[in-house]
Amino acid sequence: MKKIVVLISGSGANLQAIIDACQAGEINGKIVSVISNKAKAYGLTRAKKAHIPTALFERKNFANNLEMDRAIAKHIETVEADLVVLAGYMKILSDEFTMRFAGKILNIHPSLLPKYKGLHTYQQALEAGETEHGTTVHFVTPELDSGAIILQAKVPIFPEDEVSDIEERVKAQEIQIYPLVIKWFTTDRLKEKNGKAYLDGQLLPENGYANE
Ligand code: GAR
């Protein structure tokens, strides 16, 4: 069984989906630590309710970002994690950190990457007049939101939509696709090699699995 750490900053809806999938035996893994950079993140409460150890790393307690990332990395190594899952961790990680865990860090980003990297993706899609939006699970590399894409889910945007409508639709997809990708990883079906993602030894297309 693989050991998983999950990094969060907020509500933890994705974390909850992963907790549930582990408890249901759908993921061949155990969350050994939930790490947050925000003391008030509701995800910490979710972890405690599920009896999962938590760790808080606040920026104010470190001299700089790199020192904070080094402390988090040390913690991840201490708990001997096989997989690092970013689930709404809203702080950019240093190159040193992402390279230290290369091939075993996943992120979920609320856009159809490579479109709309960074923040406010819903607003950006709406303002650009898009008729669809979505979410992407990808391997993490030093360049922000740019690692190999594993799986995407699309949702429609309707003319009368507000940001909250699209967000709700996207989040409903996220809690389906993130546990699935983690399941693939924890059963050794999913690998990253030379910046590319492979499922069952097959190179995944640029936009991930089953993106026709
Ligand atoms: C998710 O929608 C995730 O895609 C997004 O944060 C949200 C966290 O929600 N991540 C990013 O924007 C990363 N760039 P949650 O805390 O309820 O899972």
PDB file of N, CA, C and O in Angstrom, residues 116-147:
ATOM      1  N   TYR A 116      -5.036  28.971 -19.497  1.00  0.00           N
ATOM      2  CA  TYR A 116      -5.333  29.559 -18.192  1.00  0.00           C
ATOM      3  C   TYR A 116      -4.548  28.969 -17.030  1.00  0.00           C
ATOM      4  O   TYR A 116      -5.096  28.355 -16.128  1.00  0.00           O
ATOM      5  N   LYS A 117      -3.256  29.163 -17.097  1.00  0.00           N
ATOM      6  CA  LYS A 117      -2.402  28.814 -15.963  1.00  0.00           C
ATOM      7  C   LYS A 117      -2.590  29.866 -14.868  1.00  0.00           C
ATOM      8  O   LYS A 117      -3.122  30.943 -15.131  1.00  0.00           O
ATOM      9  N   GLY A 118      -2.146  29.568 -13.671  1.00  0.00           N
ATOM     10  CA  GLY A 118      -2.177  30.563 -12.596  1.00  0.00           C
ATOM     11  C   GLY A 118      -3.544  30.720 -11.959  1.00  0.00           C
ATOM     12  O   GLY A 118      -4.315  29.767 -11.887  1.00  0.00           O
ATOM     13  N   LEU A 119      -3.847  31.970 -11.551  1.00  0.00           N
ATOM     14  CA  LEU A 119      -5.056  32.223 -10.742  1.00  0.00           C
ATOM     15  C   LEU A 119      -6.249  32.674 -11.590  1.00  0.00           C
ATOM     16  O   LEU A 119      -6.103  33.001 -12.761  1.00  0.00           O
ATOM     17  N   HIS A 120      -7.421  32.680 -10.958  1.00  0.00           N
ATOM     18  CA  HIS A 120      -8.660  33.229 -11.527  1.00  0.00           C
ATOM     19  C   HIS A 120      -9.010  32.618 -12.890  1.00  0.00           C
ATOM     20  O   HIS A 120      -9.364  33.327 -13.837  1.00  0.00           O
ATOM     21  N   THR A 121      -8.907  31.329 -12.986  1.00  0.00           N
ATOM     22  CA  THR A 121      -9.123  30.672 -14.282  1.00  0.00           C
ATOM     23  C   THR A 121     -10.573  30.785 -14.740  1.00  0.00           C
ATOM     24  O   THR A 121     -10.840  30.877 -15.934  1.00  0.00           O
ATOM     25  N   TYR A 122     -11.509  30.755 -13.804  1.00  0.00           N
ATOM     26  CA  TYR A 122     -12.936  30.827 -14.191  1.00  0.00           C
ATOM     27  C   TYR A 122     -13.237  32.187 -14.804  1.00  0.00           C
ATOM     28  O   TYR A 122     -13.891  32.288 -15.844  1.00  0.00           O
ATOM     29  N   GLN A 123     -12.757  33.229 -14.121  1.00  0.00           N
ATOM     30  CA  GLN A 123     -12.951  34.591 -14.610  1.00  0.00           C
ATOM     31  C   GLN A 123     -12.333  34.758 -15.996  1.00  0.00           C
ATOM     32  O   GLN A 123     -12.948  35.326 -16.902  1.00  0.00           O
ATOM     33  N   GLN A 124     -11.123  34.224 -16.130  1.00  0.00           N
ATOM     34  CA  GLN A 124     -10.424  34.355 -17.413  1.00  0.00           C
ATOM     35  C   GLN A 124     -11.202  33.678 -18.540  1.00  0.00           C
ATOM     36  O   GLN A 124     -11.344  34.218 -19.633  1.00  0.00           O
ATOM     37  N   ALA A 125     -11.721  32.480 -18.267  1.00  0.00           N
ATOM     38  CA  ALA A 125     -12.451  31.734 -19.296  1.00  0.00           C
ATOM     39  C   ALA A 125     -13.743  32.459 -19.671  1.00  0.00           C
ATOM     40  O   ALA A 125     -14.103  32.557 -20.848  1.00  0.00           O
ATOM     41  N   LEU A 126     -14.405  32.989 -18.657  1.00  0.00           N
ATOM     42  CA  LEU A 126     -15.664  33.712 -18.875  1.00  0.00           C
ATOM     43  C   LEU A 126     -15.420  34.962 -19.718  1.00  0.00           C
ATOM     44  O   LEU A 126     -16.119  35.224 -20.704  1.00  0.00           O
ATOM     45  N   GLU A 127     -14.392  35.711 -19.343  1.00  0.00           N
ATOM     46  CA  GLU A 127     -14.087  36.958 -20.053  1.00  0.00           C
ATOM     47  C   GLU A 127     -13.633  36.699 -21.485  1.00  0.00           C
ATOM     48  O   GLU A 127     -13.830  37.528 -22.367  1.00  0.00           O
ATOM     49  N   ALA A 128     -13.032  35.535 -21.710  1.00  0.00           N
ATOM     50  CA  ALA A 128     -12.570  35.208 -23.068  1.00  0.00           C
ATOM     51  C   ALA A 128     -13.703  34.671 -23.936  1.00  0.00           C
ATOM     52  O   ALA A 128     -13.501  34.391 -25.117  1.00  0.00           O
ATOM     53  N   GLY A 129     -14.901  34.522 -23.341  1.00  0.00           N
ATOM     54  CA  GLY A 129     -16.046  34.040 -24.116  1.00  0.00           C
ATOM     55  C   GLY A 129     -15.984  32.556 -24.435  1.00  0.00           C
ATOM     56  O   GLY A 129     -16.594  32.091 -25.406  1.00  0.00           O
ATOM     57  N   GLU A 130     -15.287  31.800 -23.622  1.00  0.00           N
ATOM     58  CA  GLU A 130     -15.184  30.347 -23.842  1.00  0.00           C
ATOM     59  C   GLU A 130     -16.558  29.690 -23.681  1.00  0.00           C
ATOM     60  O   GLU A 130     -17.390  30.142 -22.884  1.00  0.00           O
ATOM     61  N   THR A 131     -16.759  28.605 -24.410  1.00  0.00           N
ATOM     62  CA  THR A 131     -18.010  27.853 -24.237  1.00  0.00           C
ATOM     63  C   THR A 131     -17.761  26.572 -23.445  1.00  0.00           C
ATOM     64  O   THR A 131     -18.689  25.828 -23.151  1.00  0.00           O
ATOM     65  N   GLU A 132     -16.485  26.318 -23.143  1.00  0.00           N
ATOM     66  CA  GLU A 132     -16.194  25.202 -22.242  1.00  0.00           C
ATOM     67  C   GLU A 132     -14.977  25.530 -21.380  1.00  0.00           C
ATOM     68  O   GLU A 132     -14.140  26.361 -21.716  1.00  0.00           O
ATOM     69  N   HIS A 133     -14.943  24.856 -20.238  1.00  0.00           N
ATOM     70  CA  HIS A 133     -13.841  25.015 -19.291  1.00  0.00           C
ATOM     71  C   HIS A 133     -13.581  23.621 -18.724  1.00  0.00           C
ATOM     72  O   HIS A 133     -14.120  22.632 -19.268  1.00  0.00           O
ATOM     73  N   GLY A 134     -12.766  23.524 -17.694  1.00  0.00           N
ATOM     74  CA  GLY A 134     -12.536  22.184 -17.166  1.00  0.00           C
ATOM     75  C   GLY A 134     -11.439  22.162 -16.142  1.00  0.00           C
ATOM     76  O   GLY A 134     -11.074  23.189 -15.555  1.00  0.00           O
ATOM     77  N   THR A 135     -10.894  20.974 -15.954  1.00  0.00           N
ATOM     78  CA  THR A 135      -9.873  20.779 -14.939  1.00  0.00           C
ATOM     79  C   THR A 135      -8.866  19.752 -15.426  1.00  0.00           C
ATOM     80  O   THR A 135      -9.190  18.900 -16.261  1.00  0.00           O
ATOM     81  N   THR A 136      -7.649  19.856 -14.902  1.00  0.00           N
ATOM     82  CA  THR A 136      -6.541  19.027 -15.377  1.00  0.00           C
ATOM     83  C   THR A 136      -5.764  18.442 -14.215  1.00  0.00           C
ATOM     84  O   THR A 136      -5.383  19.177 -13.293  1.00  0.00           O
ATOM     85  N   VAL A 137      -5.496  17.148 -14.277  1.00  0.00           N
ATOM     86  CA  VAL A 137      -4.554  16.537 -13.336  1.00  0.00           C
ATOM     87  C   VAL A 137      -3.240  16.319 -14.099  1.00  0.00           C
ATOM     88  O   VAL A 137      -3.250  15.779 -15.222  1.00  0.00           O
ATOM     89  N   HIS A 138      -2.140  16.769 -13.500  1.00  0.00           N
ATOM     90  CA  HIS A 138      -0.845  16.669 -14.197  1.00  0.00           C
ATOM     91  C   HIS A 138       0.286  16.409 -13.213  1.00  0.00           C
ATOM     92  O   HIS A 138       0.148  16.673 -12.012  1.00  0.00           O
ATOM     93  N   PHE A 139       1.389  15.896 -13.742  1.00  0.00           N
ATOM     94  CA  PHE A 139       2.602  15.800 -12.938  1.00  0.00           C
ATOM     95  C   PHE A 139       3.162  17.202 -12.738  1.00  0.00           C
ATOM     96  O   PHE A 139       2.991  18.072 -13.604  1.00  0.00           O
ATOM     97  N   VAL A 140       3.834  17.398 -11.608  1.00  0.00           N
ATOM     98  CA  VAL A 140       4.361  18.723 -11.299  1.00  0.00           C
ATOM     99  C   VAL A 140       5.829  18.811 -11.683  1.00  0.00           C
ATOM    100  O   VAL A 140       6.625  17.917 -11.352  1.00  0.00           O
ATOM    101  N   THR A 141       6.147  19.902 -12.378  1.00  0.00           N
ATOM    102  CA  THR A 141       7.536  20.210 -12.744  1.00  0.00           C
ATOM    103  C   THR A 141       7.812  21.650 -12.290  1.00  0.00           C
ATOM    104  O   THR A 141       6.862  22.353 -11.915  1.00  0.00           O
ATOM    105  N   PRO A 142       9.071  22.091 -12.328  1.00  0.00           N
ATOM    106  CA  PRO A 142       9.345  23.445 -11.828  1.00  0.00           C
ATOM    107  C   PRO A 142       8.505  24.534 -12.505  1.00  0.00           C
ATOM    108  O   PRO A 142       8.109  25.497 -11.852  1.00  0.00           O
ATOM    109  N   GLU A 143       8.216  24.413 -13.776  1.00  0.00           N
ATOM    110  CA  GLU A 143       7.438  25.469 -14.449  1.00  0.00           C
ATOM    111  C   GLU A 143       5.964  25.355 -14.058  1.00  0.00           C
ATOM    112  O   GLU A 143       5.369  24.273 -14.179  1.00  0.00           O
ATOM    113  N   LEU A 144       5.388  26.459 -13.622  1.00  0.00           N
ATOM    114  CA  LEU A 144       4.029  26.460 -13.065  1.00  0.00           C
ATOM    115  C   LEU A 144       2.987  25.876 -14.030  1.00  0.00           C
ATOM    116  O   LEU A 144       2.902  26.288 -15.188  1.00  0.00           O
ATOM    117  N   ASP A 145       2.201  24.932 -13.533  1.00  0.00           N
ATOM    118  CA  ASP A 145       1.069  24.342 -14.271  1.00  0.00           C
ATOM    119  C   ASP A 145       1.474  23.814 -15.654  1.00  0.00           C
ATOM    120  O   ASP A 145       0.691  23.916 -16.608  1.00  0.00           O
ATOM    121  N   SER A 146       2.671  23.255 -15.753  1.00  0.00           N
ATOM    122  CA  SER A 146       3.180  22.868 -17.069  1.00  0.00           C
ATOM    123  C   SER A 146       3.633  21.422 -17.207  1.00  0.00           C
ATOM    124  O   SER A 146       4.069  21.028 -18.282  1.00  0.00           O
ATOM    125  N   GLY A 147       3.538  20.617 -16.171  1.00  0.00           N
ATOM    126  CA  GLY A 147       4.004  19.240 -16.276  1.00  0.00           C
ATOM    127  C   GLY A 147       3.087  18.380 -17.135  1.00  0.00           C
ATOM    128  O   GLY A 147       2.011  18.821 -17.572  1.00  0.00           O
TER     129      GLY A 147
END
